C-alpha positions as a printed NumPy array, in Angstrom:
array([[176.268, 201.567, 138.816],
       [175.592, 197.951, 139.608],
       [175.064, 195.662, 136.728],
       [172.001, 193.431, 136.545],
       [172.902, 189.813, 137.238],
       [172.119, 187.408, 134.487],
       [170.984, 183.804, 134.737],
       [173.286, 180.969, 133.841],
       [171.755, 180.758, 130.4  ],
       [172.781, 184.346, 129.853],
       [169.244, 185.552, 129.176],
       [167.019, 187.837, 131.223],
       [164.56 , 186.361, 133.863],
       [161.323, 185.15 , 132.208],
       [157.831, 185.45 , 133.676],
       [155.824, 182.18 , 133.279],
       [152.068, 182.833, 132.986],
       [149.764, 180.761, 135.246],
       [147.501, 178.4  , 133.279],
       [144.073, 179.165, 134.805],
       [141.936, 176.23 , 133.624],
       [140.109, 173.219, 135.03 ],
       [143.314, 171.192, 135.176],
       [145.021, 173.844, 137.28 ],
       [142.234, 173.9  , 139.873],
       [142.006, 170.108, 139.828],
       [145.691, 169.843, 140.756],
       [145.26 , 172.449, 143.511],
       [142.263, 170.501, 144.842],
       [144.2  , 167.233, 144.941],
       [147.104, 168.954, 146.684],
       [144.706, 170.329, 149.304],
       [143.187, 166.9  , 149.781],
       [146.618, 165.434, 150.432],
       [146.929, 167.897, 153.32 ],
       [143.334, 167.19 , 154.47 ],
       [142.288, 170.769, 153.708],
       [138.767, 169.84 , 152.668],
       [137.42 , 173.414, 152.491],
       [140.129, 174.449, 150.028],
       [139.732, 171.237, 148.043],
       [135.981, 171.854, 147.746],
       [136.629, 175.425, 146.591],
       [139.127, 174.313, 143.924],
       [136.906, 171.506, 142.645],
       [134.105, 174.065, 142.428],
       [136.357, 176.22 , 140.241],
       [137.131, 173.193, 138.059],
       [133.385, 172.69 , 137.594],
       [133.012, 176.333, 136.525],
       [135.622, 175.826, 133.781],
       [134.276, 172.422, 132.674],
       [130.602, 172.179, 133.723],
       [129.99 , 169.206, 131.407],
       [132.752, 167.098, 132.959],
       [131.026, 164.667, 135.384],
       [134.324, 163.771, 137.131],
       [134.668, 167.238, 138.64 ],
       [131.084, 167.101, 139.92 ],
       [131.716, 163.688, 141.472],
       [134.861, 165.005, 143.129],
       [132.803, 167.75 , 144.74 ],
       [130.261, 165.153, 145.854],
       [133.082, 163.084, 147.349],
       [134.429, 166.036, 149.349],
       [130.959, 166.883, 150.687],
       [130.527, 163.261, 151.747],
       [133.88 , 163.338, 153.571],
       [132.737, 166.513, 155.332],
       [129.495, 164.823, 156.44 ],
       [127.208, 166.75 , 154.083],
       [125.613, 163.601, 152.658],
       [122.508, 165.345, 151.35 ],
       [124.591, 167.957, 149.522],
       [126.666, 165.156, 148.04 ],
       [123.548, 163.324, 146.883],
       [122.145, 166.445, 145.254],
       [125.251, 166.68 , 143.064],
       [125.186, 162.941, 142.237],
       [121.541, 163.127, 141.184],
       [122.412, 166.136, 139.018],
       [125.153, 164.134, 137.28 ],
       [122.83 , 161.19 , 136.582],
       [119.939, 163.367, 135.47 ],
       [121.594, 166.095, 133.396],
       [125.275, 165.414, 132.738],
       [126.056, 161.705, 132.285],
       [123.295, 159.134, 132.98 ],
       [125.789, 156.355, 132.138],
       [128.087, 157.205, 135.043],
       [126.796, 154.252, 137.052],
       [129.355, 154.55 , 139.851],
       [127.247, 157.486, 141.088],
       [124.72 , 154.945, 142.327],
       [127.395, 153.359, 144.499],
       [128.292, 156.764, 145.952],
       [124.597, 157.439, 146.592],
       [124.263, 154.099, 148.39 ],
       [127.202, 155.015, 150.641],
       [125.671, 158.371, 151.502],
       [122.225, 156.92 , 152.216],
       [123.791, 154.239, 154.438],
       [125.614, 156.925, 156.412],
       [122.302, 158.776, 156.75 ],
       [120.743, 155.476, 158.004],
       [118.265, 155.591, 155.134],
       [118.782, 151.896, 154.427],
       [115.882, 151.374, 152.017],
       [117.228, 154.122, 149.718],
       [120.75 , 152.767, 150.125],
       [119.568, 149.317, 149.031],
       [117.742, 150.743, 146.017],
       [120.819, 152.682, 144.881],
       [123.136, 149.722, 145.453],
       [120.911, 147.338, 143.486],
       [120.821, 149.827, 140.613],
       [124.624, 150.036, 140.697],
       [125.047, 146.25 , 140.608],
       [122.454, 145.756, 137.875],
       [123.688, 148.552, 135.602],
       [127.443, 148.865, 136.151],
       [129.443, 146.774, 133.673],
       [132.941, 147.388, 135.072],
       [132.449, 146.109, 138.623],
       [134.941, 148.698, 139.938],
       [133.401, 148.683, 143.429],
       [132.304, 145.041, 143.442],
       [134.021, 144.058, 146.699],
       [132.807, 147.149, 148.533],
       [129.278, 146.636, 147.161],
       [129.178, 143.063, 148.474],
       [130.248, 144.253, 151.928],
       [127.573, 146.943, 151.885],
       [124.974, 144.384, 150.781],
       [125.773, 142.323, 153.895],
       [125.369, 145.431, 156.066],
       [121.998, 146.249, 154.508],
       [120.884, 142.619, 154.907],
       [121.653, 142.944, 158.624],
       [119.98 , 146.337, 159.033],
       [116.847, 145.505, 157.007],
       [116.651, 141.93 , 158.355],
       [116.071, 140.534, 154.855],
       [118.116, 139.849, 151.721],
       [117.997, 142.305, 148.846],
       [115.892, 141.367, 145.818],
       [118.846, 141.499, 143.447],
       [117.982, 140.169, 139.991],
       [121.401, 140.331, 138.314],
       [124.931, 141.718, 138.529],
       [125.863, 143.149, 135.149],
       [129.61 , 142.877, 135.714],
       [129.292, 139.181, 136.555],
       [127.361, 137.972, 133.529],
       [124.6  , 135.829, 134.961],
       [126.245, 134.914, 138.271],
       [123.378, 136.198, 140.44 ],
       [120.802, 134.385, 138.312],
       [122.922, 131.238, 138.595],
       [123.091, 131.521, 142.396],
       [119.316, 131.918, 142.487],
       [118.951, 128.821, 140.302],
       [121.224, 126.864, 142.654],
       [119.047, 127.924, 145.585],
       [115.952, 126.748, 143.719],
       [117.612, 123.374, 143.133],
       [118.461, 123.058, 146.823],
       [114.836, 123.886, 147.706],
       [113.552, 121.223, 145.295],
       [111.921, 123.788, 142.971],
       [113.248, 122.064, 139.876],
       [110.765, 123.438, 137.336],
       [111.571, 127.055, 138.241],
       [115.282, 126.233, 138.277],
       [115.048, 124.808, 134.754],
       [113.328, 127.945, 133.457],
       [115.999, 130.203, 134.924],
       [118.946, 128.02 , 133.862],
       [117.62 , 127.76 , 130.301],
       [117.553, 131.56 , 130.137],
       [121.117, 131.768, 131.466],
       [122.632, 129.303, 128.973],
       [120.764, 130.98 , 126.13 ],
       [122.401, 134.309, 126.996],
       [125.78 , 132.873, 128.032],
       [126.547, 129.823, 125.92 ],
       [129.894, 129.098, 127.575],
       [128.576, 129.262, 131.15 ],
       [129.393, 125.611, 131.852],
       [128.413, 125.691, 135.53 ],
       [124.893, 126.715, 134.504],
       [124.816, 123.929, 131.897],
       [125.874, 121.388, 134.519],
       [123.153, 122.519, 136.896],
       [120.622, 122.502, 134.051],
       [121.514, 118.854, 133.47 ],
       [120.924, 118.125, 137.172],
       [117.578, 119.957, 137.117],
       [116.418, 117.928, 134.11 ],
       [117.597, 114.778, 135.861],
       [115.648, 115.539, 139.043],
       [112.518, 116.11 , 136.943],
       [112.972, 112.705, 135.293],
       [113.749, 114.233, 131.897],
       [116.747, 111.971, 131.375],
       [117.17 , 112.533, 127.633],
       [117.398, 116.3  , 128.139],
       [119.75 , 115.801, 131.09 ],
       [122.045, 113.668, 128.925],
       [121.968, 116.254, 126.119],
       [122.851, 119.058, 128.525],
       [125.767, 117.028, 129.915],
       [126.941, 116.158, 126.403],
       [126.987, 119.905, 125.636],
       [129.25 , 120.467, 128.642],
       [131.65 , 117.624, 127.836],
       [131.753, 118.49 , 124.122],
       [132.903, 121.998, 125.031],
       [135.29 , 120.772, 127.751],
       [135.867, 116.98 , 127.768],
       [137.698, 117.067, 131.106],
       [135.086, 119.14 , 132.946],
       [135.116, 117.501, 136.383],
       [131.651, 118.683, 137.419],
       [130.255, 117.259, 134.2  ],
       [132.003, 113.911, 134.687],
       [130.819, 113.694, 138.304],
       [127.236, 114.411, 137.267],
       [127.512, 111.839, 134.479],
       [128.67 , 109.069, 136.807],
       [125.734, 109.745, 139.145],
       [123.402, 109.473, 136.139],
       [124.969, 106.129, 135.247],
       [124.438, 104.894, 138.799],
       [120.783, 105.912, 138.836],
       [120.04 , 104.466, 135.412],
       [121.799, 101.172, 136.2  ],
       [124.308, 101.473, 133.361],
       [126.827,  99.258, 135.134],
       [129.5  ,  99.083, 132.426],
       [129.741, 102.862, 131.965],
       [129.466, 103.355, 135.748],
       [132.375, 101.01 , 136.449],
       [134.595, 102.587, 133.787],
       [133.95 , 106.212, 134.776],
       [134.236, 105.449, 138.518],
       [137.639, 103.859, 137.902],
       [138.681, 106.947, 135.94 ],
       [137.56 , 109.298, 138.726],
       [139.462, 107.279, 141.353],
       [142.713, 108.359, 139.704],
       [141.842, 112.067, 139.598],
       [143.593, 114.366, 142.092],
       [142.07 , 117.853, 141.594],
       [143.935, 121.033, 142.449],
       [141.13 , 123.534, 143.019],
       [139.167, 123.288, 146.271],
       [135.831, 123.4  , 144.466],
       [136.836, 120.424, 142.322],
       [138.17 , 118.484, 145.318],
       [134.856, 119.011, 147.134],
       [132.765, 117.97 , 144.12 ],
       [134.798, 114.815, 143.632],
       [134.731, 113.978, 147.357],
       [130.943, 114.222, 147.574],
       [130.508, 112.301, 144.33 ],
       [132.696, 109.451, 145.541],
       [130.701, 109.369, 148.774],
       [127.427, 109.048, 146.815],
       [128.965, 106.241, 144.764],
       [129.923, 104.396, 147.945],
       [133.636, 104.963, 147.253],
       [134.186, 106.013, 150.859],
       [137.951, 105.471, 150.874],
       [138.403, 107.942, 148.034],
       [135.891, 110.333, 149.62 ],
       [137.798, 110.192, 152.919],
       [141.094, 111.001, 151.194],
       [139.646, 114.068, 149.449],
       [137.821, 115.38 , 152.539],
       [141.01 , 115.053, 154.589],
       [142.788, 117.195, 151.999],
       [140.126, 119.852, 152.318],
       [140.168, 120.153, 156.12 ],
       [143.917, 120.862, 155.986],
       [143.107, 124.078, 154.145],
       [143.076, 127.034, 156.561],
       [140.292, 128.753, 154.596],
       [137.924, 125.822, 155.025],
       [138.674, 124.454, 158.473],
       [135.961, 126.584, 160.088],
       [133.135, 124.821, 158.212],
       [131.329, 122.281, 160.46 ],
       [129.741, 120.582, 157.431],
       [133.166, 119.662, 156.063],
       [134.202, 118.064, 159.354],
       [130.904, 116.12 , 159.373],
       [131.539, 114.827, 155.839],
       [135.036, 113.761, 156.887],
       [133.636, 112.05 , 159.986],
       [131.061, 110.187, 157.889],
       [133.712, 109.013, 155.427],
       [135.891, 107.924, 158.365],
       [132.967, 106.059, 159.966],
       [131.995, 104.392, 156.7  ],
       [135.579, 103.14 , 156.274],
       [135.815, 101.843, 159.844],
       [137.999, 104.674, 161.2  ],
       [135.879, 105.172, 164.319],
       [138.514, 107.039, 166.355],
       [139.01 , 109.449, 163.474],
       [135.227, 109.881, 163.16 ],
       [135.059, 110.803, 166.856],
       [137.792, 113.432, 166.39 ],
       [135.955, 115.029, 163.46 ],
       [132.536, 115.03 , 165.163],
       [134.128, 116.684, 168.191],
       [135.268, 119.403, 165.791],
       [131.685, 119.739, 164.553],
       [130.564, 120.199, 168.168],
       [133.176, 122.929, 168.64 ],
       [132.262, 124.802, 165.447],
       [128.48 , 124.351, 165.621],
       [127.564, 124.042, 169.315],
       [123.877, 124.78 , 168.642],
       [123.496, 121.715, 166.432],
       [122.612, 118.373, 168.012],
       [124.064, 116.465, 165.069],
       [127.487, 115.853, 166.577],
       [126.14 , 114.765, 169.976],
       [123.87 , 112.243, 168.286],
       [126.629, 110.622, 166.258],
       [129.066, 110.691, 169.164],
       [126.459, 108.873, 171.257],
       [126.107, 106.294, 168.464],
       [129.847, 105.676, 168.543],
       [129.419, 104.613, 172.152],
       [127.001, 101.885, 171.058],
       [128.793, 100.66 , 167.945],
       [127.545,  97.06 , 168.119],
       [124.039,  98.359, 167.322],
       [125.002, 100.244, 164.199],
       [128.263,  98.739, 162.966],
       [128.015,  97.749, 159.329],
       [125.365, 100.367, 158.534],
       [126.509, 103.297, 156.451],
       [125.801, 106.902, 157.398],
       [124.51 , 109.539, 154.988],
       [126.755, 112.506, 154.204],
       [123.904, 115.021, 154.562],
       [124.314, 117.579, 157.344],
       [121.103, 116.403, 158.99 ],
       [120.219, 113.975, 161.702],
       [118.845, 110.717, 160.26 ],
       [115.306, 111.425, 161.425],
       [115.465, 114.903, 159.831],
       [116.392, 113.307, 156.513],
       [113.38 , 111.022, 156.805],
       [111.079, 113.969, 157.505],
       [112.357, 115.655, 154.348],
       [111.664, 112.484, 152.372],
       [108.106, 112.428, 153.721],
       [107.432, 115.676, 151.901],
       [107.635, 113.724, 148.637],
       [105.881, 110.556, 149.924],
       [102.307, 111.546, 150.704],
       [100.919, 108.03 , 150.295],
       [103.601, 105.409, 150.907],
       [105.975, 104.713, 153.752],
       [109.449, 105.979, 152.759],
       [111.69 , 103.103, 151.756],
       [114.241, 102.094, 154.384],
       [112.403, 103.706, 157.283],
       [111.836, 100.401, 159.07 ],
       [115.138,  98.7  , 158.185],
       [117.983, 100.905, 159.346],
       [118.751, 100.636, 163.098],
       [120.567, 103.985, 162.956],
       [117.362, 105.683, 161.838],
       [115.4  , 103.804, 164.489],
       [117.788, 104.872, 167.218],
       [117.727, 108.447, 165.924],
       [113.935, 108.539, 166.366],
       [114.26 , 107.407, 169.98 ],
       [117.048, 109.919, 170.572],
       [114.923, 112.725, 169.095],
       [111.953, 111.761, 171.264],
       [114.149, 112.319, 174.318],
       [116.195, 115.312, 173.153],
       [114.227, 117.127, 170.453],
       [111.996, 120.179, 170.682],
       [108.196, 119.872, 170.651],
       [107.88 , 120.048, 166.867],
       [110.508, 117.341, 166.4  ],
       [108.835, 115.102, 168.972],
       [105.497, 115.466, 167.165],
       [107.193, 114.457, 163.916],
       [108.703, 111.402, 165.62 ],
       [105.319, 110.428, 167.077],
       [103.892, 110.647, 163.588],
       [106.802, 108.527, 162.321],
       [105.879, 105.793, 164.789],
       [102.335, 106.03 , 163.446],
       [103.72 , 105.425, 159.951],
       [105.835, 102.473, 161.083],
       [103.222, 100.898, 163.33 ],
       [105.191,  97.783, 164.291],
       [105.58 ,  96.405, 167.812],
       [108.754,  98.404, 168.5  ],
       [106.99 , 101.624, 167.508],
       [104.006, 100.746, 169.7  ],
       [106.281, 100.033, 172.632],
       [107.991, 103.414, 172.188],
       [104.6  , 105.158, 172.204],
       [103.521, 103.324, 175.346],
       [106.781, 104.241, 177.093],
       [106.333, 107.884, 176.076],
       [103.053, 108.042, 178.019],
       [104.999, 107.328, 181.21 ],
       [107.724, 109.972, 180.768],
       [107.459, 112.005, 184.01 ],
       [108.597, 115.358, 182.611],
       [106.873, 115.208, 179.226],
       [104.184, 117.698, 178.202],
       [100.629, 116.338, 178.524],
       [ 99.741, 117.792, 175.11 ],
       [102.414, 115.626, 173.491],
       [101.094, 112.606, 175.387],
       [ 97.633, 113.372, 174.015],
       [ 99.198, 113.343, 170.537],
       [100.756, 109.954, 171.338],
       [ 97.334, 108.63 , 172.389],
       [ 95.897, 109.987, 169.156],
       [ 98.52 , 108.024, 167.184],
       [ 97.79 , 104.868, 169.207],
       [ 94.09 , 105.222, 168.432],
       [ 94.884, 105.448, 164.704],
       [ 96.879, 102.227, 165.145],
       [ 93.767, 100.571, 166.643],
       [ 95.274,  99.999, 170.094],
       [ 92.302,  99.047, 172.279],
       [ 93.762,  98.069, 175.672],
       [ 93.978, 100.37 , 178.672],
       [ 97.401, 101.976, 179.056],
       [ 99.089, 103.734, 182.015],
       [ 99.671, 107.472, 181.563],
       [101.55 , 109.739, 183.96 ],
       [ 99.856, 113.099, 184.427],
       [101.1  , 115.61 , 187.015],
       [103.001, 112.922, 188.871],
       [100.077, 110.484, 189.056],
       [ 99.406, 107.331, 187.05 ],
       [ 95.995, 106.994, 185.415],
       [ 94.634, 104.335, 183.076],
       [ 93.538, 105.515, 179.629],
       [ 92.108, 103.762, 176.616],
       [ 93.281, 105.282, 173.3  ],
       [ 90.03 , 104.238, 171.575],
       [ 87.942, 106.306, 173.993],
       [ 87.839, 110.042, 173.42 ],
       [ 89.096, 111.801, 176.553],
       [ 86.434, 114.258, 177.71 ],
       [ 84.584, 115.235, 180.874],
       [ 81.314, 113.944, 179.408],
       [ 79.737, 110.94 , 181.163],
       [ 79.067, 109.253, 177.816],
       [ 80.389, 109.549, 174.269],
       [ 77.728, 109.048, 171.605],
       [ 78.546, 106.813, 168.637],
       [ 77.213, 109.487, 166.229],
       [ 79.673, 112.019, 167.658],
       [ 82.426, 109.505, 167.005],
       [ 81.191, 109.023, 163.434],
       [ 81.592, 112.77 , 162.77 ],
       [ 85.133, 112.605, 164.107],
       [ 86.035, 109.471, 162.138],
       [ 84.725, 110.941, 158.871],
       [ 86.715, 114.161, 159.307],
       [ 89.951, 112.466, 160.341],
       [ 89.742, 109.925, 157.537],
       [ 89.255, 112.706, 154.989],
       [ 92.061, 114.853, 156.439],
       [ 94.628, 112.121, 157.132],
       [ 96.727, 112.696, 153.975],
       [ 96.217, 116.437, 153.729],
       [ 96.69 , 117.717, 157.276],
       [ 99.44 , 117.432, 159.848],
       [ 99.027, 115.321, 162.965],
       [ 98.621, 118.341, 165.251],
       [ 95.898, 119.777, 163.018],
       [ 93.958, 116.513, 163.132],
       [ 94.343, 116.438, 166.9  ],
       [ 93.164, 120.043, 167.203],
       [ 90.028, 119.143, 165.221],
       [ 89.267, 116.435, 167.764],
       [ 89.766, 118.882, 170.656],
       [ 87.465, 121.417, 168.956],
       [ 84.725, 118.806, 168.531],
       [ 84.999, 117.718, 172.158],
       [ 84.924, 121.35 , 173.305],
       [ 81.815, 122.063, 171.234],
       [ 79.891, 119.01 , 172.48 ],
       [ 80.893, 119.729, 176.092],
       [ 79.737, 123.346, 175.883],
       [ 76.458, 122.397, 174.199],
       [ 75.796, 119.759, 176.906],
       [ 72.044, 119.011, 176.908],
       [ 71.437, 121.383, 173.984],
       [ 73.506, 119.272, 171.588],
       [ 71.343, 118.745, 168.465],
       [ 70.912, 115.245, 167.061],
       [ 73.359, 114.237, 164.316],
       [ 71.213, 113.686, 161.256],
       [ 74.01 , 114.075, 158.691],
       [ 77.532, 113.51 , 160.021],
       [ 79.159, 114.767, 156.81 ],
       [ 77.949, 118.347, 157.374],
       [ 79.484, 118.478, 160.853],
       [ 82.741, 116.946, 159.546],
       [ 82.957, 119.546, 156.773],
       [ 82.377, 122.371, 159.275],
       [ 85.055, 121.013, 161.604],
       [ 87.586, 120.731, 158.767],
       [ 86.774, 124.274, 157.627],
       [ 87.327, 125.698, 161.124],
       [ 90.514, 123.695, 161.691],
       [ 91.942, 124.877, 158.375],
       [ 91.175, 128.495, 159.247],
       [ 92.693, 128.169, 162.715],
       [ 95.934, 126.948, 161.151],
       [ 96.055, 129.589, 158.417],
       [ 95.169, 127.209, 155.573],
       [ 93.34 , 128.431, 152.497],
       [ 89.848, 126.92 , 152.285],
       [ 86.366, 127.983, 151.187],
       [ 82.935, 126.734, 152.192],
       [ 82.566, 125.293, 148.683],
       [ 85.798, 123.298, 148.973],
       [ 84.908, 121.909, 152.394],
       [ 81.39 , 121.028, 151.235],
       [ 82.537, 119.253, 148.064],
       [ 84.897, 116.983, 150.031],
       [ 81.965, 115.612, 152.045],
       [ 79.226, 115.774, 149.396],
       [ 77.104, 118.41 , 151.147],
       [ 75.959, 121.966, 150.359],
       [ 78.103, 124.993, 151.182],
       [ 75.235, 127.037, 152.779],
       [ 74.661, 124.193, 155.234],
       [ 78.369, 124.002, 156.044],
       [ 78.372, 127.769, 156.644],
       [ 75.428, 127.385, 159.034],
       [ 77.184, 124.725, 161.126],
       [ 80.476, 126.635, 161.098],
       [ 78.732, 129.633, 162.611],
       [ 77.078, 127.46 , 165.276],
       [ 80.398, 125.891, 166.336],
       [ 82.12 , 129.274, 166.267],
       [ 79.433, 130.972, 168.36 ],
       [ 79.636, 128.166, 170.912],
       [ 83.447, 127.941, 171.143],
       [ 84.346, 131.577, 170.391],
       [ 86.963, 130.728, 167.744],
       [ 86.543, 133.89 , 165.682],
       [ 86.705, 136.058, 168.809],
       [ 89.923, 134.396, 169.971],
       [ 91.591, 134.708, 166.602],
       [ 90.69 , 138.367, 166.105],
       [ 93.171, 139.206, 168.841],
       [ 95.986, 138.274, 166.47 ],
       [ 94.459, 138.001, 162.986],
       [ 91.653, 139.424, 160.857],
       [ 88.503, 137.303, 160.889],
       [ 89.254, 133.971, 159.172],
       [ 85.663, 133.461, 158.106],
       [ 84.054, 134.344, 154.806]])
């Protein structure tokens, strides 16, 4: 008889029982996943759920497998179950839901789930992936998401929104938001720095100084705080402190890119162009930044302002390469070809053409001519350049600029514009309108469809044999009232409407007993045509007449010219 063989340990063979629990099936599921056996993995995860139905991880694993298999709705059903019945705090489920909805091309639902994830998840486990998905949804929905906060980033989203408000000039709203941020996050120094700037822009200098002191008390070497402080000193004329802090900043050589950029721009504002040039040159050597056309423009400006004209040309050529749609580089390169005109005049670091900067300044100068508009030859030449190379809107802005300036050079530019052979006749009519406002009375040559005709800016151009002085009074009253509240094109359109009405009425034109009523009606209609908010009461009060009478004349002009009918094709009726 054969003897039974024994194991090396001398004992009989032992039978090891299989541990049939959730852990066992979890391991089997993972093993199946490694071999891409999704059906088996789903089956094993399902078994794990049976053993531990209250464990949300097993449910999420099932949801993940279903998503991999393309069953996005089945996956979402499980994720909603987890959030509703098992673990409402498992916020990563919202990220998984967003993924599934995106794959189903249900982008609105994907955005909603992703926003919930970002606003409620404290760990930020999928932060990078969430940002990438946010960009995708922005592209698909053609709008940014209305994200209020990112919980894992402690006020960063609110801070970015505040920075945007500052850039848009909405300083009051920025202050409100930044005050909330620093109240919740006392050590958020970037928010404190921007709060100081917001106070400063609002003219609340004491509060701005206090906010900066808070920053520098917490971190005496905070470079952003020091840069903001030196700008304050410059604005307030505190020469001693300005000189001392500027000298201190000249010796600083920051390491971080953000600090180098802040210091470079600050030195440029201070007129320390040599230091600004040095810092900008450091930045463009960085491979991560050398695709930014703005940075090359700043470097070009610093080079120009320090007399390095060849270097400026090199950098503006880089701007042209990186931002071919922008006309900024071509303008400055053309100026380099006529250096004698502009040498000795410093260029702004803003990534705008000089005339664009002036237009932005106009938004805050409703009454007075912006300072420096008539002095700087670079700005003058930029207006002429824009009148030749700009789009229609830009050309209208330049024509209005010449109306603001009103000197002999501006008048000569307007006269020359009337003779441009390829220019739109509408823009020439705008130029004539500006000349009339400048009280130019002599006949001027105007090229229209290849032919020269003589026009007098003071005479309204119409097909009527005569132009009644009372008709002109209506026009003068309206334009005088609207001059500071309406754009040039809107004023011009009012004139065209009045001419059209009188021409259509012909012999039936009623006598003008009260010019103010007609002026109010014309302003009301012009405002409505341009989408402005206005009521009969508002129009009437501006001219000292009654609103029922204004309404009566509005209806007469509309019935004659068909304004309401024309606008209904694209908009609801603009009339009350």
